[in-house]
Coordinates of C-alpha atoms and ligand atoms in Angstrom, one line a residue:
M1 CA -7.0 16.1 -19.3
T2 CA -6.6 12.8 -17.5
L3 CA -4.0 10.3 -18.5
R4 CA -6.8 8.0 -19.6
A5 CA -8.3 10.6 -21.9
K6 CA -4.9 11.3 -23.3
L7 CA -4.3 7.6 -24.0
L8 CA -7.7 7.2 -25.5
A9 CA -7.3 10.3 -27.7
T10 CA -4.0 8.9 -28.9
Y11 CA -5.3 5.5 -29.7
I12 CA -8.4 6.6 -31.4
G13 CA -6.7 9.4 -33.3
L14 CA -4.1 7.0 -34.6
T15 CA -6.9 4.5 -35.5
I16 CA -8.9 7.1 -37.4
A17 CA -5.8 8.3 -39.3
G18 CA -5.0 4.7 -40.1
V19 CA -8.5 3.8 -41.2
M20 CA -8.7 7.0 -43.4
V21 CA -5.4 6.2 -45.1
F22 CA -6.4 2.6 -45.6
S23 CA -9.9 3.4 -46.9
I24 CA -8.8 6.1 -49.3
F25 CA -6.1 3.9 -50.7
A26 CA -8.2 0.8 -50.9
S27 CA -11.2 2.6 -52.5
W28 CA -8.8 4.3 -55.0
E29 CA -7.2 0.9 -55.8
L30 CA -10.6 -0.8 -56.1
K31 CA -12.0 1.9 -58.3
G32 CA -9.1 1.5 -60.7
Y33 CA -9.5 -2.3 -60.6
L34 CA -13.3 -2.2 -61.3
D35 CA -12.7 0.3 -64.2
R36 CA -10.1 -2.0 -65.7
R37 CA -12.3 -5.0 -65.2
A38 CA -15.3 -3.3 -66.8
E39 CA -13.2 -2.3 -69.7
S40 CA -11.7 -5.8 -70.3
E41 CA -15.2 -7.3 -69.9
L42 CA -16.6 -4.9 -72.4
K43 CA -13.7 -5.7 -74.8
A44 CA -14.5 -9.4 -74.4
H45 CA -18.1 -8.8 -75.2
V46 CA -17.2 -6.8 -78.3
E47 CA -14.9 -9.6 -79.4
A48 CA -17.6 -12.1 -78.9
V49 CA -20.2 -10.1 -80.9
A50 CA -17.6 -9.4 -83.5
A51 CA -16.8 -13.1 -83.8
L52 CA -20.6 -13.8 -84.4
V53 CA -20.7 -11.1 -87.1
R54 CA -17.5 -12.3 -88.7
G55 CA -19.0 -15.8 -88.8
G56 CA -21.9 -14.5 -90.8
E57 CA -24.5 -14.9 -88.0
F58 CA -25.7 -11.4 -88.3
P59 CA -25.4 -10.3 -92.0
P60 CA -25.7 -6.4 -92.1
H61 CA -28.7 -6.3 -94.5
S62 CA -30.8 -8.8 -92.5
L63 CA -30.2 -7.5 -89.0
P64 CA -33.9 -6.6 -88.4
D65 CA -34.6 -10.4 -88.9
H66 CA -32.6 -11.1 -85.8
E67 CA -34.1 -8.3 -83.8
T68 CA -35.6 -10.5 -81.1
T69 CA -32.4 -12.6 -80.6
I70 CA -30.2 -9.5 -80.4
R71 CA -32.5 -7.6 -78.1
R72 CA -32.8 -10.6 -75.8
M73 CA -29.0 -11.1 -75.8
A74 CA -28.5 -7.4 -75.0
R75 CA -31.0 -7.4 -72.2
S76 CA -29.7 -10.5 -70.6
L77 CA -26.2 -9.1 -70.6
N78 CA -27.4 -5.7 -69.6
L79 CA -25.5 -4.3 -72.6
R80 CA -26.4 -2.0 -75.5
L81 CA -25.5 -3.5 -78.9
T82 CA -25.1 -1.3 -81.9
F83 CA -24.2 -2.4 -85.5
I84 CA -22.9 0.4 -87.7
R85 CA -22.4 0.4 -91.5
K86 CA -18.9 1.4 -92.7
D87 CA -20.3 4.8 -93.7
G88 CA -21.5 5.4 -90.2
V89 CA -25.2 4.7 -90.7
V90 CA -26.6 2.8 -87.7
L91 CA -28.1 -0.5 -88.9
F92 CA -29.3 -1.7 -85.6
D93 CA -29.3 -0.6 -81.9
S94 CA -30.7 -2.7 -79.1
D95 CA -31.9 0.4 -77.3
V96 CA -33.6 2.0 -80.3
P97 CA -36.8 0.7 -82.0
L98 CA -36.4 -0.3 -85.6
D99 CA -38.7 2.4 -86.9
S100 CA -36.7 5.2 -85.1
L101 CA -33.4 4.1 -86.7
P102 CA -33.6 6.5 -89.6
N103 CA -33.6 9.4 -87.1
V104 CA -30.3 8.3 -85.4
E105 CA -27.5 10.5 -86.5
N106 CA -24.4 9.2 -88.3
H107 CA -22.0 7.5 -85.9
L108 CA -18.8 7.7 -88.0
S109 CA -17.4 10.6 -85.8
R110 CA -18.1 8.9 -82.5
P111 CA -14.7 8.6 -80.7
E112 CA -14.8 4.9 -80.2
I113 CA -15.7 4.4 -83.9
S114 CA -12.9 6.7 -85.1
A115 CA -10.5 4.9 -82.9
S116 CA -11.5 1.4 -84.1
R117 CA -11.3 2.6 -87.7
S118 CA -7.6 3.1 -87.4
G119 CA -7.4 -0.5 -86.3
E120 CA -7.3 0.1 -82.5
F121 CA -9.7 -1.0 -79.9
G122 CA -12.1 2.0 -79.4
L123 CA -13.1 3.0 -75.9
N124 CA -15.0 6.0 -74.7
R125 CA -17.2 7.1 -71.9
R126 CA -19.8 9.8 -72.3
E127 CA -23.5 10.5 -72.3
S128 CA -25.4 9.0 -75.2
A129 CA -26.9 11.6 -77.6
T130 CA -29.4 8.9 -78.7
V131 CA -30.7 7.5 -75.4
H132 CA -29.4 10.2 -73.0
E133 CA -27.7 8.0 -70.5
E134 CA -24.0 7.7 -69.6
F135 CA -22.3 4.7 -71.2
L136 CA -18.9 3.1 -71.4
Y137 CA -18.6 2.4 -75.1
S138 CA -16.3 -0.1 -76.8
A139 CA -16.2 -0.7 -80.6
T140 CA -14.3 -2.7 -83.2
M141 CA -14.2 -2.9 -86.9
V142 CA -15.2 -6.3 -88.4
V143 CA -14.4 -7.6 -91.8
I144 CA -17.3 -9.5 -93.2
P145 CA -17.8 -11.7 -96.3
A146 CA -19.6 -10.0 -99.2
P147 CA -20.8 -11.1 -102.6
D148 CA -18.1 -9.0 -104.2
G149 CA -15.2 -10.0 -101.9
T150 CA -15.2 -8.5 -98.4
D151 CA -16.8 -5.6 -96.7
T152 CA -16.4 -3.9 -93.2
M153 CA -18.8 -2.8 -90.5
Y154 CA -18.6 -1.7 -86.8
V155 CA -19.8 -3.5 -83.8
R156 CA -20.2 -1.5 -80.7
V157 CA -21.1 -2.7 -77.2
A158 CA -21.9 -0.2 -74.4
R159 CA -22.5 -0.7 -70.8
P160 CA -24.5 1.8 -68.7
F161 CA -22.1 3.6 -66.5
S162 CA -24.5 3.7 -63.6
D163 CA -24.0 -0.1 -63.5
I164 CA -20.3 0.2 -62.9
Q165 CA -20.8 3.1 -60.6
M166 CA -23.2 1.1 -58.4
L167 CA -20.7 -1.7 -58.0
D168 CA -18.1 0.9 -57.1
R169 CA -20.3 2.6 -54.6
Q170 CA -21.2 -0.8 -53.0
V171 CA -17.6 -1.6 -52.6
Q172 CA -16.8 1.8 -51.2
I173 CA -19.7 1.4 -48.6
I174 CA -18.2 -1.9 -47.5
I175 CA -14.7 -0.4 -47.1
W176 CA -15.9 2.6 -45.1
A177 CA -18.2 0.4 -43.0
I178 CA -15.2 -1.8 -42.2
G179 CA -13.3 1.4 -41.3
V180 CA -16.0 2.8 -39.0
L181 CA -16.4 -0.6 -37.4
S182 CA -12.7 -0.9 -36.7
I183 CA -12.7 2.6 -35.1
I184 CA -15.6 1.5 -32.8
V185 CA -13.9 -1.8 -32.0
I186 CA -10.6 -0.1 -31.3
A187 CA -12.3 2.6 -29.2
V188 CA -13.9 0.0 -27.0
V189 CA -10.8 -2.1 -26.8
S190 CA -8.5 0.8 -26.1
S191 CA -10.9 2.2 -23.5
R192 CA -10.6 -1.1 -21.6
A193 CA -6.8 -1.2 -22.2
S194 CA -6.4 2.4 -21.0
R195 CA -8.4 1.6 -17.9
G196 CA -6.1 -1.3 -17.3
I197 CA -3.2 1.1 -17.4
T198 CA -4.8 4.0 -15.4
R199 CA -6.5 2.0 -12.7
P200 CA -3.3 0.7 -11.1
I201 CA -1.9 4.3 -11.4
L202 CA -5.0 5.6 -9.6
D203 CA -4.6 2.9 -7.0
I204 CA -1.0 3.9 -6.5
A205 CA -1.9 7.6 -6.2
S206 CA -4.6 6.8 -3.6
S207 CA -2.2 4.6 -1.6
A208 CA 0.5 7.2 -1.8
R209 CA -1.9 9.7 -0.4
A210 CA -2.9 7.3 2.4
I211 CA 0.8 6.7 3.2
R212 CA 1.4 10.5 3.2
D213 CA -1.4 10.9 5.7
G214 CA 0.2 8.4 8.0
D215 CA -1.3 5.1 7.1
L216 CA 2.0 3.3 6.9
S217 CA 0.5 -0.1 6.9
R218 CA -1.2 0.6 3.5
R219 CA 0.2 -1.5 0.7
I220 CA -0.5 -1.3 -3.0
P221 CA -1.4 -4.6 -4.7
V222 CA 1.3 -5.5 -7.2
T223 CA -0.5 -7.0 -10.1
S224 CA 2.1 -6.8 -12.9
R225 CA 5.8 -7.1 -13.4
D226 CA 6.0 -4.0 -15.7
E227 CA 7.0 -0.4 -14.9
I228 CA 3.8 0.1 -13.0
G229 CA 4.4 -3.0 -10.9
T230 CA 7.9 -1.8 -10.2
L231 CA 6.6 1.6 -9.1
A232 CA 4.0 0.0 -6.9
S233 CA 6.6 -2.3 -5.2
S234 CA 9.0 0.6 -4.8
I235 CA 6.3 2.6 -3.0
N236 CA 5.5 -0.4 -0.9
D237 CA 9.2 -0.8 0.0
M238 CA 9.4 2.9 0.9
A239 CA 6.3 2.6 3.2
E240 CA 7.8 -0.4 4.8
K241 CA 11.1 1.3 5.4
L242 CA 9.4 4.4 6.7
G243 CA 7.3 2.3 9.0
N244 CA 10.4 0.6 10.3
D245 CA 12.2 3.8 10.8
I246 CA 9.2 5.3 12.7
A247 CA 8.9 2.2 14.8
Q248 CA 12.6 2.5 15.6
L249 CA 12.3 6.2 16.5
K250 CA 9.3 5.5 18.7
K251 CA 11.2 2.7 20.5
L252 CA 14.2 5.0 21.0
E253 CA 11.9 7.7 22.3
R254 CA 10.3 5.2 24.7
V255 CA 13.7 3.9 25.9
R256 CA 14.8 7.5 26.4
S257 CA 11.9 8.6 28.5
E258 CA 12.0 5.3 30.4
F259 CA 15.6 6.0 31.2
L260 CA 14.9 9.6 32.2
G261 CA 12.1 8.3 34.6
N262 CA 14.6 5.7 36.0
V263 CA 17.3 8.3 36.5
S264 CA 15.0 10.7 38.4
H265 CA 13.7 7.9 40.5
E266 CA 17.2 6.7 41.3
L267 CA 18.4 10.1 42.2
R268 CA 15.4 10.9 44.4
T269 CA 16.1 8.1 47.0
P270 CA 19.6 9.1 48.1
I271 CA 18.7 12.8 48.0
F272 CA 15.6 12.3 50.2
S273 CA 17.6 10.2 52.6
L274 CA 20.4 12.7 52.8
Q275 CA 18.0 15.5 53.3
G276 CA 16.2 13.5 56.0
F277 CA 19.3 12.8 58.1
L278 CA 20.6 16.3 57.7
E279 CA 17.3 17.8 58.8
T280 CA 17.1 15.5 61.8
L281 CA 20.6 16.5 62.8
L282 CA 19.8 20.2 62.4
D283 CA 16.6 19.7 64.4
G284 CA 18.7 18.8 67.4
A285 CA 20.1 15.3 66.9
V286 CA 23.5 16.9 66.2
D287 CA 23.8 17.4 70.0
D288 CA 22.7 13.9 70.9
P289 CA 26.0 11.9 71.1
S290 CA 24.2 8.6 70.9
V291 CA 22.9 9.2 67.3
N292 CA 24.8 12.1 65.8
R293 CA 27.7 10.2 64.5
D294 CA 25.5 7.4 63.2
F295 CA 23.3 9.9 61.3
L296 CA 26.3 11.7 59.9
E297 CA 27.7 8.4 58.6
K298 CA 24.4 7.5 57.0
A299 CA 24.2 10.9 55.4
H300 CA 27.8 10.4 54.1
K301 CA 26.9 6.9 52.7
H302 CA 23.9 8.4 50.7
A303 CA 26.2 11.2 49.5
G304 CA 28.5 8.4 48.3
R305 CA 25.7 6.6 46.5
L306 CA 24.7 9.8 44.8
N307 CA 28.2 10.3 43.7
A308 CA 28.5 6.7 42.4
L309 CA 25.2 7.1 40.6
L310 CA 26.2 10.3 38.9
N311 CA 29.6 8.9 37.9
D312 CA 27.9 5.9 36.3
L313 CA 25.3 8.1 34.6
I314 CA 28.0 10.3 33.2
E315 CA 29.9 7.2 32.0
I316 CA 27.0 5.6 30.4
S317 CA 25.9 8.8 28.7
R318 CA 29.4 9.3 27.3
I319 CA 29.4 5.8 26.0
E320 CA 26.0 6.0 24.5
S321 CA 26.5 9.4 22.9
G322 CA 29.6 8.1 21.3
E323 CA 31.7 10.7 23.1
M324 CA 33.9 8.1 24.7
K325 CA 37.1 7.9 22.7
M326 CA 38.8 4.5 22.8
S327 CA 42.6 4.2 22.5
F328 CA 43.5 0.6 21.6
R329 CA 46.9 -1.0 22.3
F330 CA 48.3 -4.5 22.6
M331 CA 48.9 -5.1 26.3
P332 CA 50.0 -8.2 28.3
L333 CA 46.8 -9.6 29.7
A334 CA 48.1 -11.5 32.7
D335 CA 50.0 -8.5 34.1
F336 CA 46.9 -6.4 33.7
L337 CA 44.6 -8.8 35.5
R338 CA 47.1 -9.3 38.3
E339 CA 47.2 -5.5 38.8
V340 CA 43.4 -5.1 38.9
T341 CA 42.9 -8.0 41.3
G342 CA 45.6 -6.6 43.5
E343 CA 43.8 -3.3 43.7
M344 CA 40.5 -5.0 44.6
S345 CA 42.1 -7.4 47.2
S346 CA 41.5 -5.1 50.2
A347 CA 37.8 -4.8 49.4
A348 CA 37.6 -8.6 49.1
A349 CA 39.6 -9.1 52.3
K350 CA 37.1 -6.9 54.2
K351 CA 34.5 -9.6 53.5
H352 CA 37.0 -12.4 54.0
L353 CA 36.8 -13.4 50.4
N354 CA 39.5 -15.3 48.7
L355 CA 40.3 -13.4 45.5
A356 CA 42.6 -15.3 43.2
M357 CA 44.0 -14.7 39.7
E358 CA 44.9 -17.8 37.8
P359 CA 46.3 -16.8 34.4
G360 CA 45.4 -20.1 32.7
E361 CA 45.9 -20.7 29.0
C362 CA 46.6 -17.1 28.1
A363 CA 49.4 -16.3 30.6
D364 CA 51.6 -14.9 27.8
D365 CA 49.0 -13.4 25.6
K366 CA 48.7 -9.8 24.7
V367 CA 45.2 -8.4 24.0
Y368 CA 44.1 -5.5 21.9
A369 CA 42.3 -3.1 24.3
D370 CA 41.8 0.3 25.8
R371 CA 43.5 -0.2 29.1
D372 CA 41.4 2.3 31.2
R373 CA 38.1 1.0 29.8
L374 CA 39.1 -2.6 30.3
K375 CA 40.0 -1.8 33.9
Q376 CA 36.6 -0.4 34.4
V377 CA 35.1 -3.7 33.1
M378 CA 37.2 -5.7 35.5
I379 CA 36.4 -3.4 38.5
N380 CA 32.7 -3.6 37.8
L381 CA 32.7 -7.4 37.5
L382 CA 34.9 -7.9 40.6
D383 CA 32.9 -5.3 42.5
N384 CA 29.7 -7.2 41.8
A385 CA 31.4 -10.5 42.7
I386 CA 32.4 -9.0 46.0
K387 CA 29.0 -7.4 46.6
Y388 CA 27.0 -10.5 45.9
T389 CA 29.2 -13.1 47.6
D390 CA 28.7 -13.8 51.3
D391 CA 31.7 -13.7 53.7
G392 CA 34.1 -16.5 53.3
G393 CA 33.4 -17.2 49.7
S394 CA 35.9 -17.0 46.9
I395 CA 36.4 -15.2 43.6
T396 CA 38.6 -16.4 40.8
V397 CA 39.8 -14.7 37.6
T398 CA 41.0 -17.0 34.8
T399 CA 41.6 -16.9 31.1
H400 CA 41.3 -19.4 28.2
R401 CA 41.6 -19.3 24.4
E402 CA 38.6 -19.1 22.2
G403 CA 39.6 -20.1 18.6
T404 CA 42.9 -18.7 17.5
D405 CA 42.1 -15.0 17.7
W406 CA 40.3 -14.6 20.9
V407 CA 40.9 -14.9 24.6
C408 CA 38.1 -15.2 27.2
V409 CA 38.4 -13.6 30.6
E410 CA 36.3 -15.2 33.3
V411 CA 35.3 -13.8 36.7
A412 CA 33.7 -16.6 38.8
D413 CA 32.3 -16.3 42.3
T414 CA 30.7 -18.6 44.9
G415 CA 28.0 -16.0 45.6
S416 CA 24.2 -15.9 45.7
G417 CA 23.8 -16.6 42.0
I418 CA 21.2 -15.2 39.7
P419 CA 17.8 -16.9 38.9
A420 CA 17.7 -18.0 35.3
Q421 CA 14.7 -15.8 34.4
H422 CA 16.8 -12.7 35.1
L423 CA 20.0 -13.8 33.2
N424 CA 19.2 -12.1 29.9
R425 CA 18.1 -8.9 31.5
I426 CA 20.8 -8.0 34.0
F427 CA 22.8 -6.1 31.3
E428 CA 20.0 -3.6 30.9
R429 CA 20.3 -0.2 32.5
F430 CA 18.9 -0.1 36.1
Y431 CA 17.9 -3.8 36.0
R432 CA 18.5 -5.5 39.3
V433 CA 17.5 -8.9 40.5
D434 CA 16.9 -7.7 44.1
K435 CA 16.5 -3.9 44.3
D436 CA 17.0 -3.6 48.1
R437 CA 20.0 -5.8 48.2
S438 CA 21.6 -3.9 45.3
R439 CA 21.0 -0.5 47.1
D440 CA 22.2 -1.9 50.4
V441 CA 25.5 -2.9 48.9
G442 CA 25.8 0.5 47.0
G443 CA 24.8 -0.7 43.5
T444 CA 23.6 1.7 40.9
G445 CA 22.1 -0.8 38.5
L446 CA 24.3 0.5 35.7
G447 CA 27.5 -1.5 36.3
L448 CA 26.8 -4.4 33.9
A449 CA 25.3 -2.0 31.3
I450 CA 28.6 -0.2 31.2
V451 CA 30.5 -3.5 31.1
K452 CA 28.5 -4.7 28.1
H453 CA 29.0 -1.4 26.2
I454 CA 32.8 -1.5 26.7
V455 CA 33.2 -5.1 25.8
E456 CA 31.2 -4.6 22.7
A457 CA 33.2 -1.5 21.8
H458 CA 36.2 -3.9 21.9
G459 CA 34.5 -6.2 19.4
G460 CA 33.9 -8.9 22.1
I461 CA 30.9 -10.4 23.6
I462 CA 29.9 -10.9 27.2
R463 CA 27.9 -13.8 28.7
V464 CA 26.9 -15.1 32.1
E465 CA 26.2 -18.5 33.7
S466 CA 24.8 -18.7 37.1
T467 CA 23.3 -21.2 39.6
V468 CA 21.3 -19.8 42.5
G469 CA 23.0 -20.5 45.8
K470 CA 26.2 -21.7 44.1
G471 CA 27.6 -18.7 42.3
S472 CA 28.0 -16.9 38.9
R473 CA 30.5 -16.8 36.1
F474 CA 30.8 -13.7 33.9
M475 CA 32.9 -14.3 30.7
F476 CA 33.9 -11.8 28.0
T477 CA 36.1 -12.1 24.9
L478 CA 39.0 -9.9 23.7
K479 CA 41.0 -9.9 20.5
R480 CA 44.5 -11.2 21.0
Ligands
ADP501 P1 24.2 -3.2 40.6 O1 24.8 -1.9 40.7 O2 22.8 -3.3 41.1 O3 25.1 -4.3 41.0 P2 24.8 -4.2 37.9 O4 24.4 -3.7 36.6 O5 26.2 -4.2 38.2 O6 24.0 -3.3 39.0 O7 24.2 -5.6 38.1 C1 22.8 -5.8 37.8 C2 22.2 -6.9 38.7 O8 22.8 -8.1 38.4 C3 22.5 -6.7 40.2 O9 21.6 -5.8 40.8 C4 22.5 -8.1 40.7 O10 21.1 -8.4 41.0 C5 22.9 -8.9 39.5 N1 24.3 -9.3 39.7 C6 25.4 -8.7 39.1 N2 26.5 -9.4 39.3 C7 26.2 -10.4 40.2 C8 26.9 -11.4 40.8 N3 28.3 -11.6 40.7 N4 26.3 -12.3 41.6 C9 24.9 -12.2 41.7 N5 24.2 -11.3 41.1 C10 24.8 -10.4 40.4

């Protein structure tokens, strides 16, 4: 059974029950009311006729003289009028011809007459023995003037019961018609209303199926702010989040396979070269004193590149897999920088570069850092500065404060500089401005990626400014 059928069954069931209860109660009440009204009307009529009799309008002995008047009155009121002598003999009856009157039986024992004799208001409902029709009878005893003082007689008014019943039936028909009409109206209205409820649910179901089948761009129109609206927007949110997650996963997957492609490409070059030189040597060049040493040195250089590349790869994969454990301590910054520049001075000297350390603002500051990792950052930056600065240039390491909590370490060179369009990409893995130059000077393309990872693991940021032909400035922040 569908939800809509259930809703409809509930609505209509409740309506039918309500209409039944209402109709039964209303018709019962109305029947009671109509009966009471018929009785009180009848009583009023009896009183009216009794008043006429009491006033001497219809003296008992001359009733046949008034036959036309009485019969007309009875017909126009749709009533039966009976006048009965005190001994029960029927003197006149509007439904009985005058000449049949002697055949009418004595009425003294009629219930309404007996009741009125004891001074009450007589009322009875039964089938007439005289005219064979059901009547509601009402009678009263009237005291009338008589030549020898007073006399009594009975006045009886009867109303055909079919008359009352017809009114009752008409009212019943109206009540039940209203009932049936309301059931139809409610059935139509609730059919619409239930469609209003079930249609959004069906929409939600079909959208949820579409989402399950991979259509993550599918959204359910949210048309209300009720529970169904909330459900729809929750499913939309879920689809959105799922879509984002999947996009993220796809991106990661793409980056990963790109990286793998780059790695194999990077490894292939030194391995081929190494293989080439060694094969040439084995093919006889080893005995040629004019080239053998040169070839061996070149083979050695490629082996060195391979080693550097593998070291950087190991490093970056340790950092990215989260395997690298950092151990932070407060350490004097100036001493540390002096030590690292000292270690790099011979490499700089080889290229006749002036490598200077000027402590600047933060000469006495301590920074919160992992010493070994920070050393790697400085070595990579100084190594690049040395690699990309021509003979005779200079490299300067300085520091300055940034706000109260941070120091900024700056490595500036007077080298080749980096064209502006590359500046925001040089921290990517394997990104190089000039591939050949980088390989020539033994670069792996991973140095700055490693630097950025480490600086960020310290909570700092790294940035670069550079002018082609004038030099570059790499700056990173550390917590003091
Ligand atoms: P590489 O091993 O190629 O030096 P890095 O990640 O260290 O790789 O640097 C990426 C690229 O950024 C380099 O190939 C080079 O083009 C550029 N670069 C880095 N440092 C400097 C610098 N001090 N001066 C000029 N270019 C630089």
